[in-house]
């Protein structure tokens, strides 16, 4: 892939607005302030699009990911499973949140956060999930979060970058930890990314009728294990998890993911008066388009010119879209009675408009631990250019002849105690 020395010659990229949009740098002071914030947890006051799980929003979220698994979408089917009703796809927990009340943020923390990494582009580059309970209709999800790590690295894509991991602890209305979600974020300078322009030589994908028919054939052959138990005794190291297709990616896919419940709060796309209020609240998040209209910086997921402005050839997906596609792949394979306990993924390449991902996996190992029968699996997404765009591992508890209904792991005692304290304080402060 050849190096492209300059950004594309679109009018927006030559304007003062473009220069203003990209003229932000990562500073040593920002890095020092970020490191000073490590270990501080606070109640998440974000009011997401979804605050309480319902049969409808669980189904809509699954459908927004292209997932038709009846365990998530068909109440009559789900009532006959071990769960007795609809449960949410595990990673949906990441988009559900009702504001948790907590003590005021100390002034020192506020000073450290003020204008931190202003104008710096943020990529979700992977995540780690630990699941402890299912989310059912009627469950309200709260959370508390804080940054765990901060590293500075030289990035192939954008020169200097900062890599942070934020831990989100997801808690239900009973004060029980449902999941722990660790988000890997890469912060890069927009001007550096645009100047390097490494990816700008990538051409949009196109398909002949025969090539598209081959993609459709993969979809047609996909299997959902569902009510058919995948017995631990029948699984061996090296077994394949099958093959699934994801894509070709379109703007419609991004719209469906938002419509399914991905709010991107507090930077959510908004319209008219709400957009006006948002522009006053976070002006740095709005950059004029080629028509002189301020629009959200996240439009790089559907606006090709703005995507080019930060050094990419075209718009691309949210990393969390592929993470949820990963969960679908795993849940389709393991069946209704299994429990996905742990998932780790790395987003290694962009997924551009028109790209198709082929998802494959294999069993790495099988073991028995604390009475549970576990399999470790590896999964990868490979695009039509032959590039590995996602690399992932997962641990799944499978049913066995001796233990036909595997269970979730216990929540670490210190984490369970902290979650109970956080929820107790929420109720003390009059939380709903």
XYZ file of C-alpha atoms in Angstrom:
432
model
C 0.000 0.000 0.000
C 1.578 3.294 -1.107
C 1.972 6.315 1.134
C -0.183 9.302 0.134
C 1.609 12.516 1.177
C -1.331 14.913 1.243
C -5.004 14.922 2.145
C -7.536 14.783 -0.724
C -8.297 18.080 -2.462
C -11.879 18.564 -1.381
C -12.885 22.174 -0.725
C -13.525 21.526 2.946
C -9.992 20.255 3.391
C -8.489 23.477 2.044
C -10.621 25.819 4.148
C -9.924 27.682 7.383
C -12.611 25.509 8.987
C -10.658 22.384 8.068
C -7.434 23.841 9.499
C -9.267 24.757 12.694
C -10.799 21.270 12.880
C -7.478 19.469 12.686
C -5.216 21.927 14.502
C -5.381 20.175 17.872
C -2.419 18.297 19.334
C -1.851 15.749 22.084
C 0.172 17.538 24.756
C 2.346 16.276 27.590
C 0.034 18.130 29.968
C -2.979 16.174 28.637
C -1.144 12.906 29.202
C -0.145 13.857 32.747
C -3.708 14.874 33.564
C -5.091 11.640 32.107
C -2.720 9.580 34.257
C -3.737 11.531 37.347
C -7.343 10.437 36.713
C -6.572 6.712 36.810
C -8.428 4.787 39.497
C -11.170 7.373 40.018
C -14.639 5.830 39.607
C -17.843 7.784 39.462
C -21.521 7.115 38.978
C -22.497 7.355 35.305
C -25.199 9.995 34.921
C -25.699 9.320 31.237
C -29.305 8.876 30.179
C -29.003 6.467 27.264
C -31.694 5.907 24.634
C -32.541 2.692 26.499
C -32.714 2.730 30.310
C -34.942 -0.271 30.961
C -34.826 -3.484 28.926
C -38.062 -4.581 27.255
C -38.981 -7.336 24.831
C -39.360 -4.705 22.123
C -36.057 -2.884 22.573
C -34.158 -6.180 22.976
C -35.640 -7.390 19.691
C -34.936 -4.048 17.998
C -31.333 -4.023 19.192
C -30.774 -7.565 17.929
C -32.333 -6.683 14.593
C -30.180 -3.531 14.427
C -27.193 -5.894 14.454
C -28.765 -8.216 11.874
C -29.376 -10.859 14.547
C -32.578 -12.930 14.313
C -31.749 -15.445 17.076
C -35.184 -16.330 18.535
C -33.769 -16.326 22.079
C -33.542 -12.528 21.704
C -36.441 -11.880 19.348
C -39.284 -14.406 19.814
C -41.037 -14.461 23.238
C -42.935 -17.690 22.506
C -39.709 -19.492 21.621
C -37.749 -17.973 24.514
C -40.326 -19.078 27.116
C -39.460 -22.697 26.338
C -35.729 -22.226 26.982
C -33.871 -22.507 30.290
C -34.253 -18.727 30.660
C -38.053 -18.776 30.661
C -38.268 -15.741 28.394
C -36.424 -13.233 26.256
C -32.890 -12.289 27.325
C -30.743 -9.567 25.788
C -27.653 -10.201 23.671
C -24.862 -9.769 26.227
C -23.210 -6.744 24.656
C -26.505 -4.863 24.554
C -25.758 -4.171 28.215
C -23.260 -1.586 26.989
C -25.992 0.620 25.475
C -28.450 0.510 28.405
C -28.061 3.057 31.180
C -30.226 4.984 33.602
C -28.451 7.804 35.467
C -26.872 6.661 38.730
C -26.736 9.279 41.458
C -23.534 9.699 43.409
C -21.467 12.150 45.390
C -20.265 15.318 43.601
C -17.111 15.023 41.532
C -14.207 16.633 43.452
C -13.002 19.977 42.118
C -9.550 18.533 41.453
C -11.039 15.883 39.149
C -13.044 18.568 37.336
C -9.870 20.605 36.779
C -8.050 17.580 35.398
C -10.878 16.828 32.973
C -11.503 20.355 31.704
C -10.757 20.507 27.948
C -8.778 17.275 28.247
C -7.657 16.090 24.767
C -9.771 18.827 23.163
C -10.335 18.190 19.453
C -8.480 14.876 19.529
C -10.062 12.042 17.554
C -11.051 8.918 19.503
C -11.229 5.410 18.030
C -12.697 2.434 19.878
C -9.991 -0.144 19.232
C -11.293 -3.127 21.161
C -12.860 -4.259 24.401
C -12.996 -6.922 27.064
C -16.270 -8.173 28.509
C -16.923 -10.284 31.592
C -20.553 -11.376 31.915
C -22.102 -12.286 35.282
C -25.888 -12.254 34.766
C -28.410 -12.044 31.922
C -30.416 -8.900 31.203
C -34.151 -9.598 31.090
C -37.179 -7.454 30.210
C -37.865 -5.149 33.152
C -34.214 -4.832 34.162
C -32.870 -1.327 34.655
C -29.146 -0.924 34.126
C -26.959 1.584 35.957
C -23.192 1.900 35.820
C -20.102 3.446 37.327
C -16.858 3.868 35.465
C -13.317 5.136 35.476
C -10.078 4.884 33.552
C -7.733 2.041 34.464
C -4.671 2.562 32.231
C -3.020 5.158 29.977
C -0.184 4.440 27.543
C 1.561 6.591 24.938
C 2.550 4.909 21.676
C 3.742 5.695 18.169
C 0.881 4.774 15.812
C 1.370 3.586 12.216
C -1.807 5.449 11.292
C -1.448 8.726 13.152
C 1.990 9.184 14.717
C 1.745 9.873 18.431
C -1.278 8.361 20.114
C -2.639 7.746 23.589
C -4.223 4.417 24.484
C -6.581 4.267 27.445
C -8.747 1.559 29.007
C -11.968 2.574 30.723
C -13.825 0.143 32.969
C -17.622 0.320 33.023
C -19.319 -1.734 35.736
C -22.915 -2.452 34.728
C -25.348 -2.964 37.634
C -29.046 -3.855 37.680
C -31.826 -2.440 39.887
C -31.099 -5.072 42.533
C -27.510 -3.869 42.899
C -26.154 -6.977 41.152
C -23.204 -6.701 38.774
C -24.414 -7.782 35.345
C -21.198 -7.247 33.385
C -17.873 -5.460 33.363
C -17.055 -3.725 30.091
C -13.492 -2.537 29.464
C -13.165 -0.241 26.467
C -9.848 0.244 24.666
C -9.682 3.727 23.139
C -7.015 5.186 20.869
C -6.733 8.976 20.782
C -5.026 10.457 17.707
C -4.336 13.911 16.306
C -6.561 14.630 13.328
C -3.914 16.678 11.516
C -1.301 13.939 11.920
C -3.668 11.278 10.628
C -4.619 13.367 7.612
C -1.005 14.226 6.742
C 0.158 10.626 6.910
C -2.808 9.548 4.787
C -1.614 5.939 4.814
C -5.033 4.468 4.029
C -6.071 6.900 1.304
C -4.948 4.591 -1.497
C -7.610 2.011 -0.535
C -10.295 1.855 -3.202
C -14.021 1.348 -2.526
C -15.139 -2.244 -2.855
C -17.414 -3.287 -5.705
C -18.842 -6.699 -6.541
C -19.933 -8.541 -9.640
C -23.205 -10.432 -9.522
C -21.234 -13.652 -9.108
C -19.180 -12.256 -6.232
C -22.289 -11.006 -4.451
C -23.994 -14.356 -4.993
C -21.059 -15.981 -3.171
C -21.665 -13.686 -0.174
C -25.371 -14.525 -0.218
C -24.466 -18.213 -0.216
C -22.529 -17.741 3.032
C -25.559 -16.072 4.633
C -27.822 -18.858 3.388
C -25.599 -21.487 5.009
C -25.380 -19.884 8.456
C -26.703 -21.961 11.352
C -28.154 -21.001 14.747
C -27.526 -23.785 17.297
C -30.491 -22.585 19.363
C -32.307 -25.296 21.334
C -29.966 -28.025 20.087
C -27.477 -28.454 22.923
C -23.828 -28.162 21.982
C -22.440 -30.722 24.379
C -19.023 -30.162 25.927
C -18.224 -33.834 25.321
C -18.713 -33.414 21.558
C -16.350 -30.443 21.167
C -12.651 -30.934 20.469
C -9.649 -28.664 20.111
C -9.354 -27.484 16.508
C -13.083 -27.730 15.760
C -14.393 -24.984 13.506
C -17.114 -22.589 14.696
C -18.414 -22.219 11.148
C -18.459 -19.243 8.808
C -20.605 -16.112 8.755
C -20.727 -13.025 6.539
C -21.046 -9.458 7.785
C -21.682 -6.865 5.111
C -20.983 -5.465 2.613
C -21.142 -2.467 4.936
C -23.603 0.289 4.004
C -24.747 3.534 5.596
C -28.030 1.684 6.201
C -26.173 -0.672 8.569
C -24.989 2.317 10.631
C -28.517 3.750 10.687
C -29.930 0.387 11.820
C -27.384 0.197 14.642
C -28.386 3.669 15.877
C -32.091 2.883 15.467
C -31.591 -0.292 17.496
C -30.479 1.738 20.504
C -26.864 2.871 20.061
C -27.208 6.435 21.274
C -23.566 7.560 21.440
C -24.707 9.703 24.375
C -23.646 12.396 25.350
C -22.555 13.064 21.741
C -25.702 11.630 20.212
C -26.862 12.782 16.779
C -29.678 15.254 17.324
C -31.909 17.476 15.173
C -33.142 21.053 15.080
C -33.451 22.692 18.527
C -31.698 19.818 20.272
C -28.851 20.096 17.757
C -28.682 23.843 18.487
C -28.380 23.160 22.204
C -25.744 20.533 21.560
C -23.697 22.978 19.468
C -23.691 25.410 22.370
C -22.738 22.700 24.850
C -19.919 21.027 22.900
C -18.896 23.352 20.037
C -15.594 21.517 19.448
C -17.579 18.421 18.466
C -19.134 20.260 15.521
C -17.191 20.935 12.313
C -18.567 22.661 9.208
C -19.200 20.462 6.212
C -18.554 21.488 2.586
C -21.786 23.517 2.648
C -20.753 25.535 5.692
C -23.100 23.679 8.061
C -21.719 22.609 11.460
C -22.217 18.876 11.844
C -21.110 16.228 14.334
C -17.523 15.002 14.129
C -18.810 11.417 14.315
C -20.300 11.789 10.835
C -17.108 10.141 9.575
C -19.231 6.989 9.927
C -21.456 8.148 7.054
C -19.831 11.236 5.465
C -16.977 10.275 3.101
C -15.517 13.786 2.852
C -15.141 14.139 6.604
C -13.714 10.617 6.809
C -11.104 11.682 4.245
C -10.370 14.763 6.315
C -9.071 12.631 9.175
C -7.017 10.394 6.892
C -9.349 7.653 5.666
C -10.501 7.008 2.105
C -14.187 6.687 2.969
C -16.651 6.354 5.860
C -16.422 3.326 8.134
C -18.329 1.510 10.875
C -18.290 1.914 14.641
C -15.970 -0.645 16.210
C -18.771 -1.651 18.578
C -20.846 -2.766 15.596
C -18.336 -5.515 14.822
C -18.087 -6.370 18.524
C -21.815 -7.038 18.564
C -21.524 -9.039 15.339
C -18.891 -11.072 17.175
C -21.327 -11.776 20.018
C -23.913 -12.940 17.485
C -21.383 -15.325 15.945
C -20.553 -16.805 19.350
C -24.163 -17.114 20.537
C -25.243 -18.698 17.241
C -22.547 -21.347 17.701
C -22.917 -22.186 21.389
C -26.716 -22.439 21.643
C -29.355 -21.394 24.177
C -28.110 -23.387 27.167
C -24.486 -22.212 26.997
C -23.188 -19.055 28.673
C -20.663 -16.677 27.123
C -18.506 -15.701 30.115
C -15.668 -13.651 28.666
C -14.869 -11.939 25.347
C -11.756 -10.022 24.342
C -11.483 -8.378 20.933
C -9.035 -6.181 19.058
C -10.198 -3.923 16.219
C -7.173 -4.121 13.915
C -8.387 -2.515 10.685
C -11.098 -0.112 9.598
C -14.270 -1.574 8.108
C -15.016 0.763 5.219
C -18.261 1.260 3.345
C -18.561 -1.629 0.908
C -16.297 -3.971 2.869
C -17.501 -7.478 3.609
C -16.167 -9.428 6.589
C -15.981 -13.205 6.682
C -16.080 -14.467 10.272
C -14.470 -17.763 11.211
C -13.393 -19.362 14.466
C -11.946 -22.444 16.068
C -11.791 -24.139 19.443
C -8.462 -23.462 21.145
C -8.918 -25.623 24.233
C -11.447 -27.328 26.513
C -11.138 -27.583 30.275
C -13.036 -28.064 33.511
C -12.756 -25.357 36.141
C -14.749 -24.952 39.370
C -17.236 -27.535 38.160
C -17.802 -25.697 34.874
C -17.045 -27.180 31.466
C -15.339 -24.436 29.488
C -14.128 -23.989 25.945
C -11.733 -21.269 24.793
C -12.235 -20.140 21.216
C -10.532 -17.781 18.768
C -12.405 -15.751 16.152
C -11.247 -13.542 13.314
C -12.891 -11.230 10.792
C -11.200 -11.081 7.367
C -12.262 -8.570 4.704
C -12.338 -8.928 0.923
C -8.766 -7.562 0.732
C -7.593 -10.505 2.836
C -6.929 -8.291 5.875
C -7.729 -9.419 9.405
C -9.885 -6.608 10.785
C -10.882 -8.179 14.127
C -9.073 -10.690 16.306
C -10.914 -12.086 19.310
C -10.937 -14.769 21.970
C -13.780 -15.941 24.188
C -14.526 -18.366 27.004
C -17.856 -20.185 26.913
C -19.440 -22.529 29.477
C -21.080 -25.398 27.585
C -23.649 -27.889 28.844
C -22.335 -31.364 29.614
C -23.985 -34.673 30.372
C -23.034 -34.202 34.053
C -23.893 -30.487 34.149
C -26.571 -29.730 31.536
C -27.156 -26.154 32.763
C -23.888 -24.241 33.165
C -23.896 -21.171 35.389
C -22.379 -17.703 35.390
C -19.234 -17.090 37.424
C -19.415 -15.348 40.782
C -18.708 -11.634 40.798
C -15.372 -10.833 42.510
C -16.211 -10.027 46.130
C -14.647 -6.549 46.213
C -16.449 -5.554 43.013
C -19.797 -6.862 44.270
C -19.292 -4.890 47.493
C -18.473 -1.682 45.637
C -21.481 -2.075 43.346
C -23.755 -2.544 46.372
C -22.291 0.599 47.958
C -22.755 2.638 44.778
C -26.390 1.580 44.459
C -27.065 2.183 48.157
C -25.779 5.744 47.744
C -27.961 6.136 44.632
C -31.075 5.214 46.644
C -30.017 7.477 49.532
C -29.856 10.405 47.128
C -33.379 9.711 45.893
C -32.518 7.770 42.771
C -35.198 6.034 40.786
